[in-house]
Amino acid sequence: MSIKTGIMGGTFDPIHYGHLLLAEECRSRLNIDRIVFVPTGSPPHKRNRRVTSAEDRYAMTLLATAGVLNYSVSRTEVDRRQPSHTVDTLREFIAGGVAPEDLFFITGLDAILDIATWVDYKLLPKLCTLVTACRPGYPVEGIEALPQEVRENLKLVEIPQFAISSTEIRERARGGRSIRFLVPHLVEIYIESNGLYK
């Protein structure tokens, strides 16, 4: 019997409470058994900006999820030598025994709206259910422009609006401003002790 698995994909530069809230709401509302965080190794969509090393982003994701029941972190994309593509990651999980109908790929709305630029994106609805967040009571702009096969396979999960972004956290850290309560405490310590985003 396959375990319902949510893959939480992202750069996680750094991981923050908004990511964790999205993962938990999806786990709870879709009755997902486990959430696997998969930090991108070499993110193909971030080539226009410097991205923190994959090892640092992986370590922060481990710290953020440590001790959380049914949460784990995978190195599958970090250890991949070539650029990371979602389609390859999904195939790896399926090869590992997760049935496509029990596989959920969770990511931010900004990423979903850009899905037509992903490698082999038309295959994704056959490999998993796509999941993203929306604000309660607000229409989601841009969804209607997505390809039909994506729209028909997309689940929207309403979550409270969290005005937190990785970009803002990096800017605050760079400017010496506090990031407390924006990221888990162990992630805050890791960022400070390793001088990230300075």
Short mmCIF file of C-alpha atoms in Angstrom, two decimals:
data_model
loop_
_atom_site.label_atom_id
_atom_site.label_comp_id
_atom_site.label_asym_id
_atom_site.label_seq_id
_atom_site.Cartn_x
_atom_site.Cartn_y
_atom_site.Cartn_z
CA MET A 1 0.00 0.00 0.00
CA SER A 2 1.46 3.32 -1.10
CA ILE A 3 1.96 6.14 1.36
CA LYS A 4 0.53 9.52 0.37
CA THR A 5 3.63 11.63 -0.08
CA GLY A 6 3.85 15.38 -0.41
CA ILE A 7 7.01 16.69 -2.03
CA MET A 8 7.67 20.24 -0.93
CA GLY A 9 9.95 21.61 -3.61
CA GLY A 10 11.77 24.91 -3.47
CA THR A 11 15.05 26.77 -3.32
CA PHE A 12 14.59 27.39 0.44
CA ASP A 13 17.04 30.28 0.44
CA PRO A 14 16.30 30.38 3.34
CA ILE A 15 13.42 28.17 4.42
CA HIS A 16 10.92 30.12 6.56
CA TYR A 17 7.64 29.78 8.44
CA GLY A 18 5.61 30.45 5.30
CA HIS A 19 7.05 27.27 3.73
CA LEU A 20 6.32 25.28 6.86
CA LEU A 21 2.77 26.60 7.11
CA LEU A 22 2.07 25.68 3.48
CA ALA A 23 3.45 22.17 4.01
CA GLU A 24 1.40 21.62 7.15
CA GLU A 25 -1.85 22.94 5.69
CA CYS A 26 -1.43 20.69 2.65
CA ARG A 27 -0.58 17.68 4.85
CA SER A 28 -3.62 18.24 7.00
CA ARG A 29 -6.20 19.15 4.36
CA LEU A 30 -5.19 16.55 1.76
CA ASN A 31 -4.59 13.76 4.32
CA ILE A 32 -0.98 13.37 3.23
CA ASP A 33 1.00 10.83 5.29
CA ARG A 34 4.43 12.42 4.97
CA ILE A 35 6.03 15.60 3.67
CA VAL A 36 9.45 15.37 2.03
CA PHE A 37 11.24 18.69 1.58
CA VAL A 38 13.39 18.67 -1.55
CA PRO A 39 15.74 21.67 -1.78
CA THR A 40 16.79 22.32 -5.37
CA GLY A 41 20.42 21.62 -6.11
CA SER A 42 21.23 23.83 -9.09
CA PRO A 43 17.97 25.73 -9.66
CA PRO A 44 17.58 26.43 -13.40
CA HIS A 45 15.19 29.37 -12.81
CA LYS A 46 17.53 31.25 -10.48
CA ARG A 47 20.50 31.75 -12.78
CA ASN A 48 19.99 35.50 -12.80
CA ARG A 49 20.89 35.76 -9.10
CA ARG A 50 23.41 34.24 -6.76
CA VAL A 51 21.93 31.34 -4.82
CA THR A 52 23.28 30.17 -1.47
CA SER A 53 25.13 26.85 -1.71
CA ALA A 54 22.97 23.74 -1.92
CA GLU A 55 24.65 22.34 1.21
CA ASP A 56 23.74 25.43 3.27
CA ARG A 57 20.14 25.39 2.00
CA TYR A 58 19.90 21.65 2.73
CA ALA A 59 21.30 22.16 6.25
CA MET A 60 18.81 24.96 6.98
CA THR A 61 15.93 22.77 5.76
CA LEU A 62 17.10 19.95 8.05
CA LEU A 63 17.23 22.33 11.01
CA ALA A 64 13.78 23.77 10.24
CA THR A 65 12.12 20.34 10.12
CA ALA A 66 14.11 18.55 12.84
CA GLY A 67 11.83 16.66 15.20
CA VAL A 68 8.65 17.35 13.20
CA LEU A 69 6.65 14.14 12.90
CA ASN A 70 6.17 12.95 9.30
CA TYR A 71 8.59 15.56 7.88
CA SER A 72 11.90 14.66 6.24
CA VAL A 73 14.41 16.22 3.86
CA SER A 74 15.73 14.61 0.69
CA ARG A 75 19.13 15.16 -0.93
CA THR A 76 17.90 13.90 -4.30
CA GLU A 77 18.29 17.27 -6.06
CA VAL A 78 21.26 18.46 -4.00
CA ASP A 79 23.24 15.39 -5.08
CA ARG A 80 22.18 15.60 -8.72
CA ARG A 81 25.12 16.82 -10.79
CA GLN A 82 23.05 18.46 -13.52
CA PRO A 83 20.40 21.19 -13.05
CA SER A 84 17.41 20.09 -10.95
CA HIS A 85 14.13 19.43 -12.74
CA THR A 86 10.89 18.52 -11.00
CA VAL A 87 10.02 15.86 -13.57
CA ASP A 88 13.21 13.92 -12.70
CA THR A 89 12.53 14.14 -8.97
CA LEU A 90 8.96 12.86 -9.39
CA ARG A 91 10.21 9.95 -11.48
CA GLU A 92 12.70 9.07 -8.73
CA PHE A 93 9.96 8.97 -6.09
CA ILE A 94 7.78 6.83 -8.36
CA ALA A 95 10.70 4.47 -9.02
CA GLY A 96 11.08 4.29 -5.23
CA GLY A 97 7.55 2.93 -4.87
CA VAL A 98 5.22 5.93 -4.53
CA ALA A 99 2.25 5.60 -6.91
CA PRO A 100 1.50 8.73 -9.01
CA GLU A 101 -1.98 8.97 -7.47
CA ASP A 102 -0.36 9.16 -4.02
CA LEU A 103 2.24 11.76 -5.00
CA PHE A 104 1.62 15.48 -4.40
CA PHE A 105 4.04 18.17 -5.56
CA ILE A 106 3.64 21.25 -3.34
CA THR A 107 5.13 24.58 -4.31
CA GLY A 108 4.44 28.30 -4.18
CA LEU A 109 1.91 30.02 -6.40
CA ASP A 110 4.65 32.07 -8.09
CA ALA A 111 6.33 28.84 -9.21
CA ILE A 112 3.07 27.28 -10.45
CA LEU A 113 2.27 30.38 -12.52
CA ASP A 114 5.68 29.95 -14.18
CA ILE A 115 5.20 26.21 -14.82
CA ALA A 116 5.15 26.51 -18.62
CA THR A 117 8.90 27.26 -18.44
CA TRP A 118 9.65 23.98 -16.60
CA VAL A 119 11.23 21.06 -18.42
CA ASP A 120 8.57 18.55 -19.57
CA TYR A 121 5.89 20.34 -17.53
CA LYS A 122 3.09 18.68 -19.51
CA LEU A 123 4.14 15.33 -18.03
CA LEU A 124 3.72 16.52 -14.42
CA PRO A 125 -0.07 15.99 -14.19
CA LYS A 126 0.51 12.33 -15.12
CA LEU A 127 3.15 11.90 -12.41
CA CYS A 128 1.50 13.66 -9.47
CA THR A 129 -1.14 16.04 -8.19
CA LEU A 130 0.08 19.64 -8.25
CA VAL A 131 -0.67 21.68 -5.12
CA THR A 132 -0.27 25.37 -4.33
CA ALA A 133 -1.56 27.95 -1.87
CA CYS A 134 -4.13 30.68 -2.13
CA ARG A 135 -5.47 33.27 0.31
CA PRO A 136 -8.85 32.52 1.86
CA GLY A 137 -11.66 34.23 -0.03
CA TYR A 138 -9.45 35.73 -2.74
CA PRO A 139 -9.50 34.76 -6.43
CA VAL A 140 -6.21 33.45 -7.71
CA GLU A 141 -5.06 35.64 -10.57
CA GLY A 142 -3.22 33.90 -13.36
CA ILE A 143 -4.54 30.38 -12.80
CA GLU A 144 -6.91 30.65 -15.77
CA ALA A 145 -3.90 31.29 -18.05
CA LEU A 146 -2.27 27.97 -17.13
CA PRO A 147 -2.40 25.10 -19.65
CA GLN A 148 -5.61 23.08 -19.32
CA GLU A 149 -3.88 19.86 -18.28
CA VAL A 150 -2.22 21.73 -15.41
CA ARG A 151 -5.41 23.52 -14.30
CA GLU A 152 -7.35 20.25 -14.22
CA ASN A 153 -4.71 18.63 -12.00
CA LEU A 154 -4.08 21.57 -9.65
CA LYS A 155 -5.33 21.65 -6.06
CA LEU A 156 -5.50 25.03 -4.33
CA VAL A 157 -5.12 24.98 -0.56
CA GLU A 158 -6.27 28.07 1.32
CA ILE A 159 -3.78 29.21 3.92
CA PRO A 160 -3.64 32.35 6.06
CA GLN A 161 -1.69 35.08 4.34
CA PHE A 162 1.89 35.10 5.55
CA ALA A 163 3.73 38.20 4.37
CA ILE A 164 7.10 36.46 4.51
CA SER A 165 9.44 35.90 1.60
CA SER A 166 12.92 34.49 1.29
CA THR A 167 13.92 37.63 -0.63
CA GLU A 168 12.87 39.85 2.29
CA ILE A 169 14.71 37.64 4.78
CA ARG A 170 17.92 37.80 2.73
CA GLU A 171 17.64 41.59 2.51
CA ARG A 172 17.04 41.92 6.26
CA ALA A 173 20.02 39.69 7.06
CA ARG A 174 22.19 41.63 4.59
CA GLY A 175 21.20 44.88 6.29
CA GLY A 176 21.82 43.56 9.80
CA ARG A 177 18.11 43.61 10.71
CA SER A 178 16.45 40.93 12.81
CA ILE A 179 15.01 37.82 11.14
CA ARG A 180 13.72 36.40 14.42
CA PHE A 181 10.25 34.80 14.13
CA LEU A 182 10.51 34.85 10.33
CA VAL A 183 12.55 31.64 10.31
CA PRO A 184 12.86 28.82 12.87
CA HIS A 185 15.34 29.66 15.63
CA LEU A 186 17.93 27.06 14.55
CA VAL A 187 17.83 28.46 11.01
CA GLU A 188 18.36 31.98 12.40
CA ILE A 189 21.43 30.77 14.32
CA TYR A 190 22.77 28.95 11.24
CA ILE A 191 22.42 32.08 9.07
CA GLU A 192 24.14 34.27 11.65
CA SER A 193 26.96 31.85 12.49
CA ASN A 194 27.75 31.17 8.82
CA GLY A 195 27.48 34.81 7.75
CA LEU A 196 24.93 34.01 5.06
CA TYR A 197 23.43 36.84 2.97
CA LYS A 198 26.01 39.39 4.14
#
